[in-house]
Coordinates of C-alpha atoms in Angstrom, one line a residue:
M1165 CA 189.9 69.1 39.4
K1166 CA 193.2 70.9 38.2
L1167 CA 193.9 74.3 36.9
I1168 CA 196.6 77.0 35.9
V1169 CA 196.6 80.3 38.0
K1170 CA 197.9 82.8 35.8
V1171 CA 199.6 85.7 37.2
F1172 CA 199.3 89.1 36.8
P1173 CA 201.7 90.1 34.1
E1174 CA 203.6 93.3 36.3
I1175 CA 204.5 90.4 38.7
T1176 CA 206.4 88.9 35.9
I1177 CA 209.0 91.7 35.7
K1178 CA 209.6 92.7 39.5
S1179 CA 213.5 90.7 41.1
R1180 CA 212.7 87.4 41.0
P1181 CA 212.9 88.1 44.6
V1182 CA 210.0 89.7 44.8
R1183 CA 208.5 88.2 42.2
M1184 CA 209.1 84.8 43.9
R1185 CA 207.7 86.7 46.7
F1186 CA 204.7 87.7 45.5
I1187 CA 203.6 84.4 44.1
R1188 CA 203.8 82.6 47.4
Q1189 CA 201.8 85.0 48.9
L1190 CA 198.7 84.5 46.4
A1191 CA 199.1 81.0 47.2
K1192 CA 198.4 81.4 50.8
N1193 CA 196.0 83.5 49.5
I1194 CA 193.9 81.7 47.2
R1195 CA 194.5 78.1 50.4
A1196 CA 193.4 80.5 52.3
V1197 CA 190.0 81.7 50.3
L1198 CA 189.4 78.0 49.3
R1199 CA 189.6 76.5 52.5
D1200 CA 185.9 76.4 54.2
L1201 CA 185.9 74.5 50.2
D1202 CA 187.9 71.6 50.1
P1203 CA 190.8 71.4 53.0
A1204 CA 192.8 69.4 51.0
V1205 CA 193.1 71.7 48.2
V1206 CA 196.8 71.6 46.9
V1207 CA 198.2 75.2 45.2
N1208 CA 202.3 75.0 44.1
G1209 CA 204.0 77.0 42.3
V1210 CA 206.7 79.4 42.9
W1211 CA 208.0 81.2 39.5
D1212 CA 205.7 81.0 37.3
N1213 CA 202.1 79.3 37.1
L1214 CA 200.2 78.3 39.9
E1215 CA 198.9 75.2 39.8
L1216 CA 195.7 74.0 41.9
E1217 CA 194.4 70.5 42.3
T1218 CA 191.2 70.2 43.8
R1219 CA 189.0 67.5 44.9
L1220 CA 185.7 69.4 44.6
T1221 CA 182.8 67.7 42.4
D1222 CA 180.0 69.8 43.7
A1223 CA 178.6 72.0 41.2
K1224 CA 178.1 75.0 43.6
A1225 CA 180.7 74.5 45.4
L1226 CA 182.8 74.7 41.3
K1227 CA 181.2 78.0 41.5
D1228 CA 181.4 79.0 44.3
M1229 CA 185.6 78.5 43.9
T1230 CA 185.3 80.0 40.2
E1231 CA 183.4 83.2 41.6
R1232 CA 185.6 83.5 44.4
L1233 CA 189.3 83.5 42.0
S1234 CA 188.0 84.9 40.1
C1235 CA 188.0 88.5 42.8
M1236 CA 191.2 87.4 44.2
P1237 CA 193.8 90.5 43.3
G1238 CA 196.7 89.1 41.8
I1239 CA 194.7 86.9 39.3
A1240 CA 195.6 87.5 35.9
H1241 CA 193.0 84.9 34.6
F1242 CA 192.8 80.3 35.5
L1243 CA 192.7 77.7 33.0
Q1244 CA 190.3 75.1 33.6
V1245 CA 192.7 71.7 32.6
D1246 CA 193.4 68.2 32.2
E1247 CA 197.5 66.9 32.7
Y1248 CA 198.4 64.2 30.5
A1249 CA 202.4 62.6 30.4
L1250 CA 203.9 64.6 27.2
G1251 CA 203.8 62.1 24.4
D1252 CA 204.6 61.8 21.0
F1253 CA 202.4 64.5 17.9
D1254 CA 200.0 61.7 17.4
D1255 CA 199.3 61.4 21.3
I1256 CA 198.6 64.6 21.9
T1257 CA 196.4 64.6 19.3
E1258 CA 194.0 61.8 20.3
K1259 CA 193.9 63.6 23.6
C1260 CA 192.8 66.7 22.5
K1261 CA 190.7 64.7 19.7
L1262 CA 189.6 62.6 23.2
H1263 CA 188.3 66.0 24.2
F1264 CA 187.8 68.0 21.3
G1265 CA 186.3 65.5 18.8
D1266 CA 182.8 66.3 19.0
S1267 CA 182.3 69.3 18.7
L1268 CA 184.2 70.1 15.6
E1269 CA 182.5 68.5 12.7
G1270 CA 181.5 71.1 10.7
K1271 CA 183.8 73.7 12.1
I1272 CA 185.7 75.7 11.7
F1273 CA 188.7 75.6 14.0
S1274 CA 191.9 76.6 15.6
V1275 CA 195.2 75.3 17.3
R1276 CA 197.2 76.7 20.1
C1277 CA 200.0 75.6 21.5
K1278 CA 202.2 77.2 24.3
R1279 CA 205.5 75.8 24.8
A1280 CA 207.9 75.6 28.2
G1281 CA 211.0 74.3 28.7
K1282 CA 213.5 72.0 25.6
H1283 CA 211.8 70.5 23.1
P1284 CA 213.2 69.4 20.0
F1285 CA 209.9 71.4 18.6
S1286 CA 208.2 74.4 17.9
S1287 CA 205.3 75.6 19.3
M1288 CA 204.0 76.3 15.6
D1289 CA 204.8 72.8 14.8
V1290 CA 202.5 70.6 17.6
E1291 CA 199.6 73.8 16.0
K1292 CA 200.3 72.6 12.7
Y1293 CA 200.8 68.9 12.9
V1294 CA 196.8 68.5 15.4
G1295 CA 195.7 70.8 13.3
S1296 CA 195.7 69.4 10.2
K1297 CA 195.2 66.0 11.8
L1298 CA 192.1 67.0 13.9
R1299 CA 190.7 68.5 10.4
R1300 CA 190.9 65.4 8.4
E1301 CA 190.1 62.6 10.8
C1302 CA 186.8 65.1 12.7
G1303 CA 185.5 66.6 9.5
A1304 CA 185.1 70.1 10.5
A1305 CA 184.6 72.2 7.9
G1306 CA 188.1 74.2 8.0
I1307 CA 190.8 75.8 10.0
S1308 CA 190.5 79.2 10.8
L1309 CA 193.6 81.5 13.1
K1310 CA 191.6 84.8 12.5
A1311 CA 188.6 83.8 13.6
P1312 CA 187.9 80.4 14.7
Q1313 CA 184.4 79.2 16.1
I1314 CA 186.6 76.5 18.0
E1315 CA 189.3 76.7 19.8
V1316 CA 191.3 74.4 20.4
R1317 CA 194.5 75.3 23.5
M1318 CA 197.0 73.2 25.1
E1319 CA 199.8 74.2 26.3
I1320 CA 203.6 72.1 26.9
R1321 CA 205.2 72.1 30.0
D1322 CA 208.7 70.5 30.0
Q1323 CA 207.3 66.7 29.5
R1324 CA 204.4 67.7 31.0
L1325 CA 200.6 68.1 28.1
F1326 CA 197.6 70.1 29.6
V1327 CA 194.7 70.0 27.2
I1328 CA 192.8 73.3 28.1
H1329 CA 188.6 72.8 28.8
S1330 CA 187.8 76.6 29.5
Q1331 CA 188.6 80.4 30.4
H1332 CA 188.0 82.4 33.6
N1333 CA 189.4 86.0 34.2
S1334 CA 190.2 87.4 37.7
I1335 CA 190.4 91.2 38.3
G1336 CA 194.5 91.1 37.8
G1337 CA 196.9 93.4 40.2
Y1338 CA 198.8 92.3 42.8
P1339 CA 198.1 89.6 46.0
L1340 CA 196.9 90.9 49.7
G1341 CA 199.7 91.4 51.7
A1342 CA 202.3 91.4 49.8
L1343 CA 202.0 94.6 50.1
E1344 CA 201.3 97.3 53.0
Q1345 CA 198.5 98.5 54.6
T1346 CA 196.1 101.4 54.2
L1347 CA 193.0 102.6 55.9
V1348 CA 190.0 103.7 54.0
L1349 CA 187.7 106.2 54.6
M1350 CA 184.4 105.3 54.6
S1351 CA 181.3 106.4 53.5
G1352 CA 179.3 104.0 51.6
G1353 CA 178.7 105.6 48.4
F1354 CA 179.9 104.8 45.4
D1355 CA 183.1 106.8 45.7
S1356 CA 184.9 105.5 48.6
T1357 CA 183.5 102.2 47.7
V1358 CA 185.1 102.3 44.2
A1359 CA 188.5 103.6 46.3
A1360 CA 188.9 100.6 48.1
Y1361 CA 187.7 98.1 45.2
Q1362 CA 191.2 100.0 43.7
I1363 CA 193.4 99.7 46.4
M1364 CA 192.9 96.3 48.1
R1365 CA 193.0 95.6 43.4
R1366 CA 196.2 96.9 43.8
G1367 CA 197.9 94.4 46.5
L1368 CA 197.2 97.2 49.6
M1369 CA 195.7 95.6 52.1
S1370 CA 192.9 97.4 53.4
H1371 CA 191.1 98.8 56.7
F1372 CA 188.0 100.7 56.7
C1373 CA 187.1 103.5 59.2
F1374 CA 183.6 104.4 59.1
F1375 CA 182.8 108.4 60.1
N1376 CA 179.2 108.0 61.3
L1377 CA 177.7 111.0 60.7
G1378 CA 173.3 109.8 60.6
G1379 CA 173.6 107.2 63.6
R1380 CA 172.6 103.5 63.9
A1381 CA 170.6 103.4 60.2
H1382 CA 174.0 104.2 58.5
E1383 CA 176.1 102.7 60.5
L1384 CA 174.4 99.5 59.6
G1385 CA 174.7 100.1 55.4
V1386 CA 178.1 101.2 55.8
M1387 CA 179.2 97.8 58.1
E1388 CA 177.6 95.5 55.2
V1389 CA 178.9 97.0 52.1
A1390 CA 182.5 97.0 53.9
H1391 CA 181.8 93.6 55.0
F1392 CA 180.6 93.1 50.8
I1393 CA 183.9 94.7 49.5
W1394 CA 185.9 92.5 51.6
K1395 CA 183.9 89.0 51.4
K1396 CA 184.2 89.4 48.0
Y1397 CA 187.7 90.7 47.2
G1398 CA 189.9 90.5 50.2
S1399 CA 188.5 87.8 52.8
S1400 CA 192.5 86.0 52.5
Q1401 CA 193.9 88.8 54.6
R1402 CA 191.5 89.6 58.2
V1403 CA 191.3 94.1 58.5
L1404 CA 189.4 96.0 60.7
F1405 CA 186.2 98.1 61.2
V1406 CA 186.4 101.5 63.2
S1407 CA 183.2 103.2 63.5
V1408 CA 184.4 106.6 64.9
P1409 CA 180.8 108.5 66.3
F1410 CA 180.9 112.1 64.5
E1411 CA 177.3 113.6 65.5
E1412 CA 179.0 115.9 68.7
V1413 CA 181.7 117.1 65.7
L1414 CA 179.5 117.8 63.5
G1415 CA 176.6 119.5 65.8
E1416 CA 180.3 121.8 66.8
I1417 CA 181.2 122.1 63.7
L1418 CA 177.3 123.8 62.8
G1419 CA 177.1 125.8 66.0
K1420 CA 180.9 127.4 66.2
V1421 CA 182.3 127.3 62.8
D1422 CA 181.6 130.0 59.5
N1423 CA 179.0 128.6 57.1
S1424 CA 181.7 128.4 53.9
H1425 CA 184.2 126.9 55.5
M1426 CA 181.9 123.9 56.9
G1427 CA 182.8 121.1 54.3
V1428 CA 186.4 121.7 54.7
V1429 CA 186.2 121.7 58.3
L1430 CA 184.9 118.8 58.4
K1431 CA 187.1 117.2 56.4
R1432 CA 190.5 117.8 58.4
M1433 CA 188.6 116.7 61.2
M1434 CA 188.2 113.2 59.7
L1435 CA 191.6 113.0 58.9
R1436 CA 193.0 114.2 61.7
A1437 CA 191.2 111.6 63.3
A1438 CA 192.2 108.3 60.7
S1439 CA 195.2 109.3 61.4
R1440 CA 195.5 108.8 64.9
I1441 CA 193.7 105.7 64.5
A1442 CA 196.1 105.2 61.4
D1443 CA 198.5 105.8 63.7
Q1444 CA 197.7 103.6 66.7
L1445 CA 197.2 100.4 63.7
Q1446 CA 200.6 101.6 62.1
I1447 CA 199.6 102.6 59.1
D1448 CA 201.2 104.4 56.8
A1449 CA 198.3 106.2 54.1
L1450 CA 195.0 106.8 54.3
V1451 CA 192.6 106.7 51.5
T1452 CA 189.7 108.3 50.2
G1453 CA 187.6 108.2 47.9
E1454 CA 187.6 111.9 46.8
A1455 CA 187.8 113.6 43.0
I1456 CA 188.8 116.5 41.2
S1457 CA 186.2 119.7 41.3
Q1458 CA 183.9 116.7 42.4
V1459 CA 182.3 119.2 45.4
S1460 CA 183.4 122.5 47.0
S1461 CA 185.7 120.4 48.9
Q1462 CA 187.8 118.8 46.4
T1463 CA 188.7 121.5 44.6
L1464 CA 192.9 121.7 44.0
P1465 CA 192.9 124.3 47.4
N1466 CA 191.2 122.9 49.8
L1467 CA 192.2 119.3 49.1
S1468 CA 196.0 120.4 50.2
L1469 CA 194.5 122.5 53.1
I1470 CA 192.7 119.2 54.1
D1471 CA 195.7 117.5 53.3
C1472 CA 198.4 119.6 56.0
V1473 CA 196.7 118.2 59.5
T1474 CA 198.4 115.1 58.7
E1475 CA 202.1 113.4 58.1
K1476 CA 200.2 110.5 57.0
L1477 CA 199.9 109.7 53.1
V1478 CA 196.4 110.6 51.3
L1479 CA 196.2 108.0 48.1
R1480 CA 193.1 109.1 45.9
P1481 CA 192.4 106.5 43.5
L1482 CA 190.0 108.2 42.2
I1483 CA 191.2 112.2 41.8
A1484 CA 191.1 111.5 38.1
S1485 CA 188.1 109.9 37.9
H1486 CA 184.8 111.2 36.3
K1487 CA 181.6 110.1 37.8
Q1488 CA 180.2 108.2 35.3
D1489 CA 182.5 106.4 35.5
I1490 CA 182.4 105.7 38.9
I1491 CA 178.8 104.7 38.6
D1492 CA 180.0 102.0 36.0
L1493 CA 182.6 100.5 37.9
A1494 CA 180.5 100.3 41.1
E1495 CA 177.7 98.5 39.3
E1496 CA 180.7 96.0 37.5
I1497 CA 182.4 94.8 41.4
G1498 CA 178.7 95.2 42.7
T1499 CA 178.7 98.1 45.7
A1500 CA 175.8 100.4 42.8
D1501 CA 173.0 98.7 44.5
F1502 CA 174.2 99.7 48.1
A1503 CA 175.2 103.1 47.2
K1504 CA 171.9 103.7 45.7
H1505 CA 170.6 102.9 48.5
M1506 CA 172.9 104.0 51.7
P1507 CA 171.3 106.2 54.1
E1508 CA 170.7 109.4 53.9
Y1509 CA 172.5 111.3 56.7
C1510 CA 172.1 114.8 57.6
G1511 CA 175.8 116.0 56.4
V1512 CA 177.3 119.5 56.5
I1513 CA 175.5 121.9 53.7
S1514 CA 177.5 125.1 52.9
V1515 CA 175.5 128.6 51.3
N1516 CA 178.2 129.3 49.2
P1517 CA 181.1 127.1 49.9
K1518 CA 183.8 128.4 49.8
T1519 CA 185.8 126.8 46.7
H1520 CA 189.6 128.4 47.6
A1521 CA 189.4 128.6 51.2
K1522 CA 192.4 130.5 52.5
R1523 CA 194.8 128.9 55.8
N1524 CA 195.2 131.7 57.9
R1525 CA 190.8 131.6 57.8
V1526 CA 190.4 127.6 57.9
E1527 CA 192.4 128.2 61.0
Y1528 CA 190.8 130.9 62.7
E1529 CA 187.1 128.9 62.5
E1530 CA 188.5 126.0 64.5
Q1531 CA 190.0 127.9 67.2
Q1532 CA 186.6 128.3 68.1
F1533 CA 185.9 124.7 68.0
D1534 CA 185.8 123.0 71.2
M1535 CA 189.1 119.5 70.2
A1536 CA 188.0 117.8 73.5
I1537 CA 184.7 116.9 71.2
L1538 CA 187.3 115.0 68.6
E1539 CA 189.1 112.9 71.7
R1540 CA 185.6 112.2 73.4
A1541 CA 184.5 110.6 69.5
L1542 CA 187.7 109.2 69.4
E1543 CA 188.1 107.6 73.0
N1544 CA 184.7 106.3 71.8
A1545 CA 185.3 104.4 68.2
K1546 CA 184.8 101.4 67.9
L1547 CA 187.1 98.6 66.3
V1548 CA 185.5 95.4 65.3
P1549 CA 187.2 92.6 63.3
I1550 CA 185.7 92.6 59.8
D1551 CA 184.6 89.1 59.3
R1552 CA 182.7 89.9 62.7
V1553 CA 181.0 92.9 62.0
I1554 CA 177.5 91.8 61.4
D1555 CA 177.6 88.8 63.8
E1556 CA 178.7 90.9 67.0
L1557 CA 176.5 93.5 65.5
G1558 CA 173.5 91.7 66.2
Q1559 CA 174.5 89.9 69.7
D1560 CA 172.8 92.3 71.4
V1561 CA 169.7 93.0 69.1
Q1562 CA 166.0 91.2 70.8
I1563 CA 163.5 90.7 67.9
E1564 CA 160.6 88.5 68.6
E1565 CA 161.8 85.1 66.5
V1566 CA 159.5 82.8 64.6
S1567 CA 160.0 79.3 63.0
E1568 CA 156.5 78.9 61.6
A1569 CA 155.0 81.1 58.8
L1570 CA 150.7 81.6 59.2
A1571 CA 148.7 82.0 56.5
G1572 CA 148.7 86.3 56.1
Q1573 CA 151.8 86.8 56.8
I1574 CA 154.8 87.8 53.8
I1575 CA 158.5 86.4 54.5
I1576 CA 161.1 88.7 53.2
D1577 CA 163.7 86.9 51.8
I1578 CA 166.6 89.7 52.5
R1579 CA 169.8 88.5 51.1
H1580 CA 171.6 89.1 48.1
P1581 CA 170.1 88.3 44.9
D1582 CA 172.9 85.2 44.1
A1583 CA 172.0 84.1 47.2
A1584 CA 168.1 84.1 46.5
E1585 CA 168.5 82.9 43.4
D1586 CA 171.1 80.2 43.6
E1587 CA 168.4 78.8 46.5
P1588 CA 165.4 80.2 46.8
L1589 CA 163.0 80.1 50.0
A1590 CA 160.0 78.7 49.2
I1591 CA 157.2 77.0 51.2
P1592 CA 153.5 76.2 50.9
G1593 CA 150.8 78.4 51.1
I1594 CA 153.6 81.5 52.0
D1595 CA 153.9 84.5 50.2
V1596 CA 158.0 84.4 49.8
Q1597 CA 159.2 87.9 47.9
T1598 CA 162.0 88.8 47.4
L1599 CA 163.4 92.7 48.4
P1600 CA 167.7 92.4 49.2
F1601 CA 169.2 93.9 52.5
Y1602 CA 170.4 96.6 51.7
A1603 CA 167.5 98.5 49.8
L1604 CA 165.0 97.5 53.0
N1605 CA 165.4 99.9 54.7
A1606 CA 164.3 102.5 51.9
R1607 CA 161.8 100.4 50.7
F1608 CA 160.5 99.1 53.3
K1609 CA 157.8 101.9 53.9
E1610 CA 156.5 101.4 50.3
L1611 CA 154.3 98.6 51.9
D1612 CA 151.6 97.0 52.5
D1613 CA 151.0 98.1 56.4
S1614 CA 148.2 96.4 57.2
R1615 CA 150.1 92.9 56.5
Q1616 CA 152.4 90.8 59.1
Y1617 CA 155.9 91.0 57.3
L1618 CA 158.9 87.5 58.3
L1619 CA 162.6 88.9 57.7
Y1620 CA 164.6 86.3 56.5
C1621 CA 168.4 85.5 56.2
D1622 CA 170.7 82.8 56.4
K1623 CA 172.1 83.1 59.3
G1624 CA 169.2 84.9 61.3
V1625 CA 171.8 88.0 61.9
M1626 CA 170.6 90.1 59.3
S1627 CA 166.9 89.5 59.3
R1628 CA 167.1 91.0 63.3
L1629 CA 169.8 94.2 62.6
H1630 CA 167.0 95.2 60.2
A1631 CA 163.7 94.0 62.2
H1632 CA 165.7 96.7 65.4
H1633 CA 166.0 99.1 63.0
L1634 CA 162.5 99.1 61.4
L1635 CA 160.6 99.2 64.8
S1636 CA 162.4 101.6 66.2
E1637 CA 161.3 103.6 62.6
G1638 CA 157.9 102.9 64.1
H1639 CA 157.4 99.4 61.7
A1640 CA 155.2 97.5 64.4
N1641 CA 154.8 94.7 61.5
V1642 CA 158.1 92.7 62.0
R1643 CA 159.0 89.8 62.9
V1644 CA 162.2 87.6 62.7
Y1645 CA 161.3 84.1 60.3
R1646 CA 164.0 81.0 61.6
P1647 CA 162.7 78.3 60.5
S1648 CA 163.4 75.2 63.1

């Protein structure tokens, strides 16, 4: 199968060296993302379009390839085509008739042609000739350029003809790896996940930094959504997940800082810590999900006070976004379900929080804070490659596993809904229920506690992690199902 990959339009207006660098990076990213599906995939082109050839024939693998390319920064859209040597107009007509002839009878259609190279004819000449002949020979009802039922599309590039079967849109933006790196402050909610997506879509390679205020459940939830975003939109690059234990920092703030200034002080501590981590990783920019006046710490005066603790550039891609627009985009990119079920944690809740905090007052409050606690948090920070974050998290978790389900036990398939739908788990005589991992912790308490539940996922890692957490929460009726 052959695909023509159309790059993001802004890439085409760059200077020649920049344009070629971006397109080379995009080709490299495509090979990296598709390598496990087709090790022999071929991607060519350094100036305009990229041409991709694959030997894949399996329907599921082709679907996976299409989904991956549809989520890749740098691609505007891609076309599935058949390639032929360019002949005369009659030959072009025959090639189009071969692919569209049977579907044109009784239909209104149009012919669209794009052309690149030197030819003694125009694109309009091709459209008129091929359209007229197809109408006569295929029993079409007519031609309409404004409202066709079927579009016969082709591209002519030098001495090659491409008959286009389908078009798939992607997310645009710049290729990951072509621009600088950033460190995204990730809480796992709507705002931070959408901010991470937007910054990645712009081509900025993004590492994830999580400040743990809520224990294991919150850390696991944020790890899962960070891994999801990376896997779907950024897997061409290897990045880090950084987890900083911040419970002691929060406790110090609660005990030493005036109630109305807690929110601003906490954000300043997070930015100080993130700046130190960014220095370690040689990163010049931080990313947050803050939007103007969404909460008290996000007024312009407070944001200015927060930013002054770092020399790093702080990027806020959502700064002028409405909350509902953020939620809608989270639904679109697939992070909303994670955000809805993110475990609650005890954040800083101020009574009458300051919306216009004064710098001298904030600095006075921070004088009461023991900075050694912040240093300890940084010393205990964990840096894990994002592609190994779930596996490494589950290495030391020992949970009882069973290879066969018994009558009366219920298997809970905790895989992502897409995976559960593509390859449903069915075991004769056993009740199998689907409950995605991101909703499991919140909804498990609704289940009948007199039944035995076996958690199932592909590798057994996610099921072990969630079983471990549920057991630690006091649910003794949980095991892991690992079929032999």
